[in-house]
mmCIF file with all atom_site columns, C-alpha atoms and ligand atoms in Angstrom:
data_model
loop_
_atom_site.group_PDB
_atom_site.id
_atom_site.type_symbol
_atom_site.label_atom_id
_atom_site.label_alt_id
_atom_site.label_comp_id
_atom_site.label_asym_id
_atom_site.label_entity_id
_atom_site.label_seq_id
_atom_site.pdbx_PDB_ins_code
_atom_site.Cartn_x
_atom_site.Cartn_y
_atom_site.Cartn_z
_atom_site.occupancy
_atom_site.B_iso_or_equiv
_atom_site.pdbx_formal_charge
_atom_site.auth_seq_id
_atom_site.auth_comp_id
_atom_site.auth_asym_id
_atom_site.auth_atom_id
_atom_site.pdbx_PDB_model_num
ATOM   1   C CA . UNK X 1 1   ? -34.024 -41.862 36.016 1.00 48.00 ? 22  UNK X CA 1
ATOM   2   C CA . UNK X 1 2   ? -33.996 -38.199 35.006 1.00 47.00 ? 23  UNK X CA 1
ATOM   3   C CA . UNK X 1 3   ? -30.907 -36.165 35.829 1.00 49.00 ? 24  UNK X CA 1
ATOM   4   C CA . UNK X 1 4   ? -31.086 -33.752 38.720 1.00 49.00 ? 25  UNK X CA 1
ATOM   5   C CA . UNK X 1 5   ? -30.597 -30.311 37.254 1.00 49.00 ? 26  UNK X CA 1
ATOM   6   C CA . UNK X 1 6   ? -32.034 -27.053 36.138 1.00 50.00 ? 27  UNK X CA 1
ATOM   7   C CA . UNK X 1 7   ? -34.525 -28.692 33.790 1.00 70.00 ? 28  UNK X CA 1
ATOM   8   C CA . UNK X 1 8   ? -36.324 -30.504 36.604 1.00 90.00 ? 29  UNK X CA 1
ATOM   9   C CA . UNK X 1 9   ? -39.556 -29.004 37.795 1.00 96.00 ? 30  UNK X CA 1
ATOM   10  C CA . UNK X 1 10  ? -39.201 -27.209 41.096 1.00 98.00 ? 31  UNK X CA 1
ATOM   11  C CA . UNK X 1 11  ? -41.811 -27.663 43.787 1.00 98.00 ? 32  UNK X CA 1
ATOM   12  C CA . UNK X 1 12  ? -42.248 -26.212 47.250 1.00 98.00 ? 33  UNK X CA 1
ATOM   13  C CA . UNK X 1 13  ? -43.703 -28.157 50.174 1.00 99.00 ? 34  UNK X CA 1
ATOM   14  C CA . UNK X 1 14  ? -45.504 -26.559 53.120 1.00 98.00 ? 35  UNK X CA 1
ATOM   15  C CA . UNK X 1 15  ? -45.622 -28.470 56.395 1.00 98.00 ? 36  UNK X CA 1
ATOM   16  C CA . UNK X 1 16  ? -46.643 -28.039 60.016 1.00 98.00 ? 37  UNK X CA 1
ATOM   17  C CA . UNK X 1 17  ? -45.826 -31.312 61.749 1.00 98.00 ? 38  UNK X CA 1
ATOM   18  C CA . UNK X 1 18  ? -44.624 -34.877 61.421 1.00 98.00 ? 39  UNK X CA 1
ATOM   19  C CA . UNK X 1 19  ? -43.842 -34.778 57.696 1.00 98.00 ? 40  UNK X CA 1
ATOM   20  C CA . UNK X 1 20  ? -44.610 -38.328 56.636 1.00 98.00 ? 41  UNK X CA 1
ATOM   21  C CA . UNK X 1 21  ? -46.190 -37.050 53.413 1.00 98.00 ? 42  UNK X CA 1
ATOM   22  C CA . UNK X 1 22  ? -43.132 -34.897 52.813 1.00 99.00 ? 43  UNK X CA 1
ATOM   23  C CA . UNK X 1 23  ? -41.061 -38.058 53.273 1.00 99.00 ? 44  UNK X CA 1
ATOM   24  C CA . UNK X 1 24  ? -43.194 -39.833 50.674 1.00 98.00 ? 45  UNK X CA 1
ATOM   25  C CA . UNK X 1 25  ? -42.402 -37.019 48.235 1.00 98.00 ? 46  UNK X CA 1
ATOM   26  C CA . UNK X 1 26  ? -38.691 -37.125 49.078 1.00 98.00 ? 47  UNK X CA 1
ATOM   27  C CA . UNK X 1 27  ? -38.668 -40.906 48.583 1.00 98.00 ? 48  UNK X CA 1
ATOM   28  C CA . UNK X 1 28  ? -40.585 -40.703 45.299 1.00 98.00 ? 49  UNK X CA 1
ATOM   29  C CA . UNK X 1 29  ? -38.069 -38.160 43.981 1.00 98.00 ? 50  UNK X CA 1
ATOM   30  C CA . UNK X 1 30  ? -35.212 -40.365 45.198 1.00 98.00 ? 51  UNK X CA 1
ATOM   31  C CA . UNK X 1 31  ? -36.623 -43.442 43.462 1.00 98.00 ? 52  UNK X CA 1
ATOM   32  C CA . UNK X 1 32  ? -37.140 -41.494 40.238 1.00 97.00 ? 53  UNK X CA 1
ATOM   33  C CA . UNK X 1 33  ? -40.925 -41.917 40.434 1.00 97.00 ? 54  UNK X CA 1
ATOM   34  C CA . UNK X 1 34  ? -41.470 -38.158 40.660 1.00 98.00 ? 55  UNK X CA 1
ATOM   35  C CA . UNK X 1 35  ? -39.466 -36.085 38.175 1.00 97.00 ? 56  UNK X CA 1
ATOM   36  C CA . UNK X 1 36  ? -39.154 -32.964 40.299 1.00 98.00 ? 57  UNK X CA 1
ATOM   37  C CA . UNK X 1 37  ? -36.814 -31.156 42.641 1.00 98.00 ? 58  UNK X CA 1
ATOM   38  C CA . UNK X 1 38  ? -38.076 -30.158 46.077 1.00 98.00 ? 59  UNK X CA 1
ATOM   39  C CA . UNK X 1 39  ? -36.713 -26.617 46.099 1.00 98.00 ? 60  UNK X CA 1
ATOM   40  C CA . UNK X 1 40  ? -37.746 -25.703 49.617 1.00 98.00 ? 61  UNK X CA 1
ATOM   41  C CA . UNK X 1 41  ? -39.720 -26.984 52.598 1.00 99.00 ? 62  UNK X CA 1
ATOM   42  C CA . UNK X 1 42  ? -41.433 -24.265 54.614 1.00 98.00 ? 63  UNK X CA 1
ATOM   43  C CA . UNK X 1 43  ? -42.986 -24.751 58.036 1.00 98.00 ? 64  UNK X CA 1
ATOM   44  C CA . UNK X 1 44  ? -45.215 -22.352 59.918 1.00 98.00 ? 65  UNK X CA 1
ATOM   45  C CA . UNK X 1 45  ? -44.355 -24.276 63.092 1.00 98.00 ? 66  UNK X CA 1
ATOM   46  C CA . UNK X 1 46  ? -40.809 -23.979 64.493 1.00 97.00 ? 67  UNK X CA 1
ATOM   47  C CA . UNK X 1 47  ? -39.310 -27.345 65.376 1.00 98.00 ? 68  UNK X CA 1
ATOM   48  C CA . UNK X 1 48  ? -41.695 -29.390 63.215 1.00 98.00 ? 69  UNK X CA 1
ATOM   49  C CA . UNK X 1 49  ? -40.277 -32.877 62.644 1.00 98.00 ? 70  UNK X CA 1
ATOM   50  C CA . UNK X 1 50  ? -40.812 -32.402 58.922 1.00 98.00 ? 71  UNK X CA 1
ATOM   51  C CA . UNK X 1 51  ? -37.959 -29.878 58.936 1.00 98.00 ? 72  UNK X CA 1
ATOM   52  C CA . UNK X 1 52  ? -35.549 -32.584 60.120 1.00 98.00 ? 73  UNK X CA 1
ATOM   53  C CA . UNK X 1 53  ? -36.675 -34.870 57.312 1.00 98.00 ? 74  UNK X CA 1
ATOM   54  C CA . UNK X 1 54  ? -36.032 -32.116 54.766 1.00 98.00 ? 75  UNK X CA 1
ATOM   55  C CA . UNK X 1 55  ? -32.631 -31.256 56.222 1.00 98.00 ? 76  UNK X CA 1
ATOM   56  C CA . UNK X 1 56  ? -31.648 -34.938 56.216 1.00 98.00 ? 77  UNK X CA 1
ATOM   57  C CA . UNK X 1 57  ? -32.448 -35.014 52.502 1.00 98.00 ? 78  UNK X CA 1
ATOM   58  C CA . UNK X 1 58  ? -30.374 -31.891 51.858 1.00 98.00 ? 79  UNK X CA 1
ATOM   59  C CA . UNK X 1 59  ? -33.388 -29.717 51.068 1.00 98.00 ? 80  UNK X CA 1
ATOM   60  C CA . UNK X 1 60  ? -33.470 -26.045 52.011 1.00 98.00 ? 81  UNK X CA 1
ATOM   61  C CA . UNK X 1 61  ? -35.765 -25.371 54.961 1.00 98.00 ? 82  UNK X CA 1
ATOM   62  C CA . UNK X 1 62  ? -37.435 -22.194 56.065 1.00 98.00 ? 83  UNK X CA 1
ATOM   63  C CA . UNK X 1 63  ? -39.482 -21.458 59.177 1.00 98.00 ? 84  UNK X CA 1
ATOM   64  C CA . UNK X 1 64  ? -42.098 -18.751 58.752 1.00 98.00 ? 85  UNK X CA 1
ATOM   65  C CA . UNK X 1 65  ? -44.134 -18.633 61.976 1.00 97.00 ? 86  UNK X CA 1
ATOM   66  C CA . UNK X 1 66  ? -47.463 -17.065 61.049 1.00 96.00 ? 87  UNK X CA 1
ATOM   67  C CA . UNK X 1 67  ? -47.653 -15.221 64.374 1.00 95.00 ? 88  UNK X CA 1
ATOM   68  C CA . UNK X 1 68  ? -44.722 -13.055 63.258 1.00 97.00 ? 89  UNK X CA 1
ATOM   69  C CA . UNK X 1 69  ? -46.880 -11.365 60.593 1.00 97.00 ? 90  UNK X CA 1
ATOM   70  C CA . UNK X 1 70  ? -49.454 -8.661  61.328 1.00 96.00 ? 91  UNK X CA 1
ATOM   71  C CA . UNK X 1 71  ? -52.236 -10.176 59.203 1.00 96.00 ? 92  UNK X CA 1
ATOM   72  C CA . UNK X 1 72  ? -53.212 -13.347 57.385 1.00 95.00 ? 93  UNK X CA 1
ATOM   73  C CA . UNK X 1 73  ? -52.839 -11.564 54.039 1.00 95.00 ? 94  UNK X CA 1
ATOM   74  C CA . UNK X 1 74  ? -49.361 -10.261 54.868 1.00 97.00 ? 95  UNK X CA 1
ATOM   75  C CA . UNK X 1 75  ? -48.291 -13.757 55.898 1.00 98.00 ? 96  UNK X CA 1
ATOM   76  C CA . UNK X 1 76  ? -49.698 -15.298 52.748 1.00 98.00 ? 97  UNK X CA 1
ATOM   77  C CA . UNK X 1 77  ? -47.863 -12.783 50.572 1.00 98.00 ? 98  UNK X CA 1
ATOM   78  C CA . UNK X 1 78  ? -44.569 -13.487 52.343 1.00 98.00 ? 99  UNK X CA 1
ATOM   79  C CA . UNK X 1 79  ? -45.110 -17.219 51.906 1.00 98.00 ? 100 UNK X CA 1
ATOM   80  C CA . UNK X 1 80  ? -45.844 -16.846 48.196 1.00 98.00 ? 101 UNK X CA 1
ATOM   81  C CA . UNK X 1 81  ? -42.788 -14.612 47.733 1.00 98.00 ? 102 UNK X CA 1
ATOM   82  C CA . UNK X 1 82  ? -40.512 -17.147 49.463 1.00 98.00 ? 103 UNK X CA 1
ATOM   83  C CA . UNK X 1 83  ? -41.784 -19.890 47.157 1.00 98.00 ? 104 UNK X CA 1
ATOM   84  C CA . UNK X 1 84  ? -41.490 -17.793 44.006 1.00 98.00 ? 105 UNK X CA 1
ATOM   85  C CA . UNK X 1 85  ? -37.976 -16.662 44.975 1.00 98.00 ? 106 UNK X CA 1
ATOM   86  C CA . UNK X 1 86  ? -36.936 -20.313 44.926 1.00 98.00 ? 107 UNK X CA 1
ATOM   87  C CA . UNK X 1 87  ? -38.466 -20.965 41.530 1.00 98.00 ? 108 UNK X CA 1
ATOM   88  C CA . UNK X 1 88  ? -41.263 -23.199 42.762 1.00 98.00 ? 109 UNK X CA 1
ATOM   89  C CA . UNK X 1 89  ? -43.906 -23.737 40.104 1.00 98.00 ? 110 UNK X CA 1
ATOM   90  C CA . UNK X 1 90  ? -46.160 -25.990 42.179 1.00 98.00 ? 111 UNK X CA 1
ATOM   91  C CA . UNK X 1 91  ? -46.840 -26.012 45.886 1.00 98.00 ? 112 UNK X CA 1
ATOM   92  C CA . UNK X 1 92  ? -47.808 -29.026 47.869 1.00 98.00 ? 113 UNK X CA 1
ATOM   93  C CA . UNK X 1 93  ? -49.496 -28.762 51.276 1.00 98.00 ? 114 UNK X CA 1
ATOM   94  C CA . UNK X 1 94  ? -48.300 -31.853 53.148 1.00 98.00 ? 115 UNK X CA 1
ATOM   95  C CA . UNK X 1 95  ? -49.860 -31.591 56.575 1.00 97.00 ? 116 UNK X CA 1
ATOM   96  C CA . UNK X 1 96  ? -49.853 -27.776 56.461 1.00 98.00 ? 117 UNK X CA 1
ATOM   97  C CA . UNK X 1 97  ? -52.484 -26.986 59.075 1.00 95.00 ? 118 UNK X CA 1
ATOM   98  C CA . UNK X 1 98  ? -53.279 -23.447 58.164 1.00 95.00 ? 119 UNK X CA 1
ATOM   99  C CA . UNK X 1 99  ? -55.809 -21.995 55.777 1.00 94.00 ? 120 UNK X CA 1
ATOM   100 C CA . UNK X 1 100 ? -54.464 -20.040 52.835 1.00 96.00 ? 121 UNK X CA 1
ATOM   101 C CA . UNK X 1 101 ? -56.290 -17.058 51.420 1.00 95.00 ? 122 UNK X CA 1
ATOM   102 C CA . UNK X 1 102 ? -56.978 -16.115 47.830 1.00 96.00 ? 123 UNK X CA 1
ATOM   103 C CA . UNK X 1 103 ? -54.160 -13.608 48.303 1.00 97.00 ? 124 UNK X CA 1
ATOM   104 C CA . UNK X 1 104 ? -51.697 -16.512 48.531 1.00 98.00 ? 125 UNK X CA 1
ATOM   105 C CA . UNK X 1 105 ? -53.166 -18.289 45.522 1.00 98.00 ? 126 UNK X CA 1
ATOM   106 C CA . UNK X 1 106 ? -53.069 -15.107 43.416 1.00 98.00 ? 127 UNK X CA 1
ATOM   107 C CA . UNK X 1 107 ? -49.577 -14.136 44.553 1.00 98.00 ? 128 UNK X CA 1
ATOM   108 C CA . UNK X 1 108 ? -48.144 -17.608 43.941 1.00 98.00 ? 129 UNK X CA 1
ATOM   109 C CA . UNK X 1 109 ? -49.924 -18.080 40.632 1.00 97.00 ? 130 UNK X CA 1
ATOM   110 C CA . UNK X 1 110 ? -49.281 -21.811 40.118 1.00 97.00 ? 131 UNK X CA 1
ATOM   111 C CA . UNK X 1 111 ? -51.133 -24.942 41.141 1.00 98.00 ? 132 UNK X CA 1
ATOM   112 C CA . UNK X 1 112 ? -51.393 -25.657 44.868 1.00 98.00 ? 133 UNK X CA 1
ATOM   113 C CA . UNK X 1 113 ? -52.202 -29.210 45.975 1.00 98.00 ? 134 UNK X CA 1
ATOM   114 C CA . UNK X 1 114 ? -53.403 -30.436 49.359 1.00 98.00 ? 135 UNK X CA 1
ATOM   115 C CA . UNK X 1 115 ? -53.621 -33.949 50.757 1.00 98.00 ? 136 UNK X CA 1
ATOM   116 C CA . UNK X 1 116 ? -56.522 -34.526 53.125 1.00 98.00 ? 137 UNK X CA 1
ATOM   117 C CA . UNK X 1 117 ? -57.383 -37.669 55.115 1.00 98.00 ? 138 UNK X CA 1
ATOM   118 C CA . UNK X 1 118 ? -60.986 -38.149 54.033 1.00 98.00 ? 139 UNK X CA 1
ATOM   119 C CA . UNK X 1 119 ? -63.025 -38.787 50.929 1.00 99.00 ? 140 UNK X CA 1
ATOM   120 C CA . UNK X 1 120 ? -63.969 -35.173 50.313 1.00 98.00 ? 141 UNK X CA 1
ATOM   121 C CA . UNK X 1 121 ? -66.479 -33.577 50.332 1.00 98.00 ? 142 UNK X CA 1
ATOM   122 C CA . UNK X 1 122 ? -67.097 -35.705 53.425 1.00 98.00 ? 143 UNK X CA 1
ATOM   123 C CA . UNK X 1 123 ? -65.300 -34.614 56.583 1.00 98.00 ? 144 UNK X CA 1
ATOM   124 C CA . UNK X 1 124 ? -63.351 -31.456 55.713 1.00 98.00 ? 145 UNK X CA 1
ATOM   125 C CA . UNK X 1 125 ? -61.356 -29.670 58.397 1.00 97.00 ? 146 UNK X CA 1
ATOM   126 C CA . UNK X 1 126 ? -59.589 -31.299 61.290 1.00 97.00 ? 147 UNK X CA 1
ATOM   127 C CA . UNK X 1 127 ? -59.225 -35.018 61.998 1.00 98.00 ? 148 UNK X CA 1
ATOM   128 C CA . UNK X 1 128 ? -60.741 -36.718 58.959 1.00 98.00 ? 149 UNK X CA 1
ATOM   129 C CA . UNK X 1 129 ? -60.242 -40.232 60.417 1.00 98.00 ? 150 UNK X CA 1
ATOM   130 C CA . UNK X 1 130 ? -61.919 -39.236 63.693 1.00 98.00 ? 151 UNK X CA 1
ATOM   131 C CA . UNK X 1 131 ? -64.855 -37.698 61.843 1.00 98.00 ? 152 UNK X CA 1
ATOM   132 C CA . UNK X 1 132 ? -65.220 -40.839 59.696 1.00 98.00 ? 153 UNK X CA 1
ATOM   133 C CA . UNK X 1 133 ? -65.261 -43.110 62.761 1.00 98.00 ? 154 UNK X CA 1
ATOM   134 C CA . UNK X 1 134 ? -67.689 -40.888 64.627 1.00 98.00 ? 155 UNK X CA 1
ATOM   135 C CA . UNK X 1 135 ? -70.034 -40.812 61.630 1.00 98.00 ? 156 UNK X CA 1
ATOM   136 C CA . UNK X 1 136 ? -69.888 -44.585 61.247 1.00 98.00 ? 157 UNK X CA 1
ATOM   137 C CA . UNK X 1 137 ? -69.001 -44.712 57.554 1.00 98.00 ? 158 UNK X CA 1
ATOM   138 C CA . UNK X 1 138 ? -67.908 -48.076 56.171 1.00 98.00 ? 159 UNK X CA 1
ATOM   139 C CA . UNK X 1 139 ? -65.458 -46.623 53.642 1.00 98.00 ? 160 UNK X CA 1
ATOM   140 C CA . UNK X 1 140 ? -62.916 -43.905 54.447 1.00 98.00 ? 161 UNK X CA 1
ATOM   141 C CA . UNK X 1 141 ? -59.943 -42.648 52.485 1.00 98.00 ? 162 UNK X CA 1
ATOM   142 C CA . UNK X 1 142 ? -57.951 -39.669 51.320 1.00 99.00 ? 163 UNK X CA 1
ATOM   143 C CA . UNK X 1 143 ? -58.100 -36.956 48.697 1.00 99.00 ? 164 UNK X CA 1
ATOM   144 C CA . UNK X 1 144 ? -55.581 -34.839 46.826 1.00 99.00 ? 165 UNK X CA 1
ATOM   145 C CA . UNK X 1 145 ? -57.202 -31.676 45.536 1.00 98.00 ? 166 UNK X CA 1
ATOM   146 C CA . UNK X 1 146 ? -56.327 -28.316 44.052 1.00 98.00 ? 167 UNK X CA 1
ATOM   147 C CA . UNK X 1 147 ? -56.493 -25.636 46.712 1.00 98.00 ? 168 UNK X CA 1
ATOM   148 C CA . UNK X 1 148 ? -59.053 -22.842 46.460 1.00 97.00 ? 169 UNK X CA 1
ATOM   149 C CA . UNK X 1 149 ? -59.863 -20.219 49.112 1.00 95.00 ? 170 UNK X CA 1
ATOM   150 C CA . UNK X 1 150 ? -62.659 -22.458 50.458 1.00 96.00 ? 171 UNK X CA 1
ATOM   151 C CA . UNK X 1 151 ? -61.500 -25.043 53.011 1.00 96.00 ? 172 UNK X CA 1
ATOM   152 C CA . UNK X 1 152 ? -60.828 -28.518 51.531 1.00 97.00 ? 173 UNK X CA 1
ATOM   153 C CA . UNK X 1 153 ? -63.177 -27.773 48.662 1.00 97.00 ? 174 UNK X CA 1
ATOM   154 C CA . UNK X 1 154 ? -61.104 -27.452 45.466 1.00 98.00 ? 175 UNK X CA 1
ATOM   155 C CA . UNK X 1 155 ? -61.263 -29.706 42.396 1.00 98.00 ? 176 UNK X CA 1
ATOM   156 C CA . UNK X 1 156 ? -60.332 -33.295 43.183 1.00 98.00 ? 177 UNK X CA 1
ATOM   157 C CA . UNK X 1 157 ? -57.234 -34.686 41.441 1.00 98.00 ? 178 UNK X CA 1
ATOM   158 C CA . UNK X 1 158 ? -57.212 -38.158 42.999 1.00 98.00 ? 179 UNK X CA 1
ATOM   159 C CA . UNK X 1 159 ? -58.810 -40.197 45.767 1.00 98.00 ? 180 UNK X CA 1
ATOM   160 C CA . UNK X 1 160 ? -58.181 -43.553 47.388 1.00 98.00 ? 181 UNK X CA 1
ATOM   161 C CA . UNK X 1 161 ? -60.614 -45.516 49.542 1.00 98.00 ? 182 UNK X CA 1
ATOM   162 C CA . UNK X 1 162 ? -59.909 -47.779 52.494 1.00 98.00 ? 183 UNK X CA 1
ATOM   163 C CA . UNK X 1 163 ? -62.387 -49.983 54.387 1.00 98.00 ? 184 UNK X CA 1
ATOM   164 C CA . UNK X 1 164 ? -63.357 -49.095 57.934 1.00 98.00 ? 185 UNK X CA 1
ATOM   165 C CA . UNK X 1 165 ? -63.112 -52.255 60.041 1.00 98.00 ? 186 UNK X CA 1
ATOM   166 C CA . UNK X 1 166 ? -65.279 -53.166 63.014 1.00 97.00 ? 187 UNK X CA 1
ATOM   167 C CA . UNK X 1 167 ? -62.290 -53.199 65.343 1.00 98.00 ? 188 UNK X CA 1
ATOM   168 C CA . UNK X 1 168 ? -60.728 -49.970 64.026 1.00 98.00 ? 189 UNK X CA 1
ATOM   169 C CA . UNK X 1 169 ? -59.491 -47.385 66.489 1.00 98.00 ? 190 UNK X CA 1
ATOM   170 C CA . UNK X 1 170 ? -58.644 -43.849 65.494 1.00 98.00 ? 191 UNK X CA 1
ATOM   171 C CA . UNK X 1 171 ? -54.985 -44.860 65.171 1.00 98.00 ? 192 UNK X CA 1
ATOM   172 C CA . UNK X 1 172 ? -55.510 -47.977 63.059 1.00 98.00 ? 193 UNK X CA 1
ATOM   173 C CA . UNK X 1 173 ? -57.835 -46.174 60.660 1.00 98.00 ? 194 UNK X CA 1
ATOM   174 C CA . UNK X 1 174 ? -55.580 -43.106 60.419 1.00 98.00 ? 195 UNK X CA 1
ATOM   175 C CA . UNK X 1 175 ? -52.594 -45.388 59.710 1.00 98.00 ? 196 UNK X CA 1
ATOM   176 C CA . UNK X 1 176 ? -54.447 -47.252 56.952 1.00 98.00 ? 197 UNK X CA 1
ATOM   177 C CA . UNK X 1 177 ? -55.452 -43.950 55.345 1.00 98.00 ? 198 UNK X CA 1
ATOM   178 C CA . UNK X 1 178 ? -51.887 -42.614 55.655 1.00 98.00 ? 199 UNK X CA 1
ATOM   179 C CA . UNK X 1 179 ? -50.501 -45.516 53.611 1.00 98.00 ? 200 UNK X CA 1
ATOM   180 C CA . UNK X 1 180 ? -52.772 -44.411 50.778 1.00 98.00 ? 201 UNK X CA 1
ATOM   181 C CA . UNK X 1 181 ? -51.851 -40.735 51.230 1.00 98.00 ? 202 UNK X CA 1
ATOM   182 C CA . UNK X 1 182 ? -48.195 -41.632 50.757 1.00 98.00 ? 203 UNK X CA 1
ATOM   183 C CA . UNK X 1 183 ? -48.988 -43.415 47.512 1.00 98.00 ? 204 UNK X CA 1
ATOM   184 C CA . UNK X 1 184 ? -51.480 -40.867 46.193 1.00 98.00 ? 205 UNK X CA 1
ATOM   185 C CA . UNK X 1 185 ? -49.692 -37.570 46.862 1.00 98.00 ? 206 UNK X CA 1
ATOM   186 C CA . UNK X 1 186 ? -46.511 -38.154 44.796 1.00 98.00 ? 207 UNK X CA 1
ATOM   187 C CA . UNK X 1 187 ? -48.631 -39.568 41.974 1.00 98.00 ? 208 UNK X CA 1
ATOM   188 C CA . UNK X 1 188 ? -50.934 -36.537 42.001 1.00 98.00 ? 209 UNK X CA 1
ATOM   189 C CA . UNK X 1 189 ? -48.026 -34.071 42.074 1.00 98.00 ? 210 UNK X CA 1
ATOM   190 C CA . UNK X 1 190 ? -46.531 -35.794 39.031 1.00 98.00 ? 211 UNK X CA 1
ATOM   191 C CA . UNK X 1 191 ? -49.891 -35.816 37.300 1.00 98.00 ? 212 UNK X CA 1
ATOM   192 C CA . UNK X 1 192 ? -50.350 -32.074 37.750 1.00 98.00 ? 213 UNK X CA 1
ATOM   193 C CA . UNK X 1 193 ? -46.748 -31.265 36.785 1.00 98.00 ? 214 UNK X CA 1
ATOM   194 C CA . UNK X 1 194 ? -46.996 -33.393 33.645 1.00 96.00 ? 215 UNK X CA 1
ATOM   195 C CA . UNK X 1 195 ? -49.878 -31.285 32.321 1.00 96.00 ? 216 UNK X CA 1
ATOM   196 C CA . UNK X 1 196 ? -52.413 -32.619 29.862 1.00 96.00 ? 217 UNK X CA 1
ATOM   197 C CA . UNK X 1 197 ? -55.259 -31.821 32.240 1.00 98.00 ? 218 UNK X CA 1
ATOM   198 C CA . UNK X 1 198 ? -57.999 -29.259 32.339 1.00 98.00 ? 219 UNK X CA 1
ATOM   199 C CA . UNK X 1 199 ? -60.776 -28.200 34.642 1.00 98.00 ? 220 UNK X CA 1
ATOM   200 C CA . UNK X 1 200 ? -64.387 -28.488 33.543 1.00 97.00 ? 221 UNK X CA 1
ATOM   201 C CA . UNK X 1 201 ? -66.123 -26.687 36.362 1.00 96.00 ? 222 UNK X CA 1
ATOM   202 C CA . UNK X 1 202 ? -65.023 -28.646 39.404 1.00 96.00 ? 223 UNK X CA 1
ATOM   203 C CA . UNK X 1 203 ? -63.940 -31.680 37.394 1.00 98.00 ? 224 UNK X CA 1
ATOM   204 C CA . UNK X 1 204 ? -60.247 -32.438 36.884 1.00 98.00 ? 225 UNK X CA 1
ATOM   205 C CA . UNK X 1 205 ? -60.080 -34.127 33.472 1.00 98.00 ? 226 UNK X CA 1
ATOM   206 C CA . UNK X 1 206 ? -57.552 -35.318 30.908 1.00 95.00 ? 227 UNK X CA 1
ATOM   207 C CA . UNK X 1 207 ? -57.203 -32.939 27.974 1.00 95.00 ? 228 UNK X CA 1
HETATM 208 C C1 . LIG J 2 .   ? -51.991 -36.094 57.030 1.00 83.78 ? 318 LIG J C1 1
HETATM 209 O O1 . LIG J 2 .   ? -52.858 -37.131 57.379 1.00 83.78 ? 318 LIG J O1 1
HETATM 210 C C2 . LIG J 2 .   ? -52.686 -35.085 56.152 1.00 83.78 ? 318 LIG J C2 1
HETATM 211 O O2 . LIG J 2 .   ? -53.607 -35.657 55.283 1.00 83.78 ? 318 LIG J O2 1
HETATM 212 C C3 . LIG J 2 .   ? -53.384 -34.249 57.188 1.00 83.78 ? 318 LIG J C3 1
HETATM 213 O O3 . LIG J 2 .   ? -52.447 -34.097 58.221 1.00 83.78 ? 318 LIG J O3 1
HETATM 214 C C4 . LIG J 2 .   ? -51.622 -35.246 58.256 1.00 83.78 ? 318 LIG J C4 1
HETATM 215 C C5 . LIG J 2 .   ? -50.187 -34.783 58.199 1.00 83.78 ? 318 LIG J C5 1
HETATM 216 O O4 . LIG J 2 .   ? -49.318 -35.877 58.375 1.00 83.78 ? 318 LIG J O4 1
HETATM 217 N N1 . LIG J 2 .   ? -53.788 -32.987 56.657 1.00 83.78 ? 318 LIG J N1 1
HETATM 218 C C6 . LIG J 2 .   ? -54.951 -32.418 56.945 1.00 83.78 ? 318 LIG J C6 1
HETATM 219 O O5 . LIG J 2 .   ? -55.752 -32.876 57.725 1.00 83.78 ? 318 LIG J O5 1
HETATM 220 C C7 . LIG J 2 .   ? -55.217 -31.108 56.211 1.00 83.78 ? 318 LIG J C7 1
HETATM 221 N N2 . LIG J 2 .   ? -56.585 -30.746 56.332 1.00 83.78 ? 318 LIG J N2 1
HETATM 222 P P1 . LIG J 2 .   ? -47.791 -35.752 57.952 1.00 83.78 ? 318 LIG J P1 1
HETATM 223 O O6 . LIG J 2 .   ? -47.256 -34.471 58.597 1.00 83.78 ? 318 LIG J O6 1
HETATM 224 O O7 . LIG J 2 .   ? -47.160 -36.973 58.542 1.00 83.78 ? 318 LIG J O7 1
HETATM 225 O O8 . LIG J 2 .   ? -47.723 -35.700 56.451 1.00 83.78 ? 318 LIG J O8 1
#
């Protein structure tokens, strides 16, 4: 297992709620499956449970409530500055329920990854599992993608599929998808940090 120290890649994680994907990242780092240091966890929602998970793991937490900033752009610049100040070179959106502008992406400058509970481009936006059930698809899943200013539309790094069962409820389907999110997100973060990839248009490819 790599030593914790200055040479480890520093990542920032943005959250808004429960934080189970954050926990998957914390656990992957702890197991030595993800060679990175989580430098900071930032929530736009005060009191988010994810903050407790970060604190329990000894990770710095920061609450930046978006309503405290006069504009979306001003908020995004403050967020990017907080991440850069802590040496983050990659940002992971782990249940961060707020759109980021191009201003954030430009100001941060590094890769930004998002985990989403659907097989994009199907069912962007809120409640991927609910949209999948309502549409009647037979296969659902999750996606980790690079973030662009368009909602849930950036180049896809990894996807995992799960079957939709006849007796599925929203909760059973969401839980089955979440298991795959927890596996996929740490893998995708490591993949992007490791390098050896390029974009060909929208396609995320090995070099
Ligand atoms: C996850 O299912 C994540 O994919 C989703 O919110 C949930 C957060 O759970 N994100 C989105 O829908 C973003 N469009 P968590 O807080 O337990 O990680």
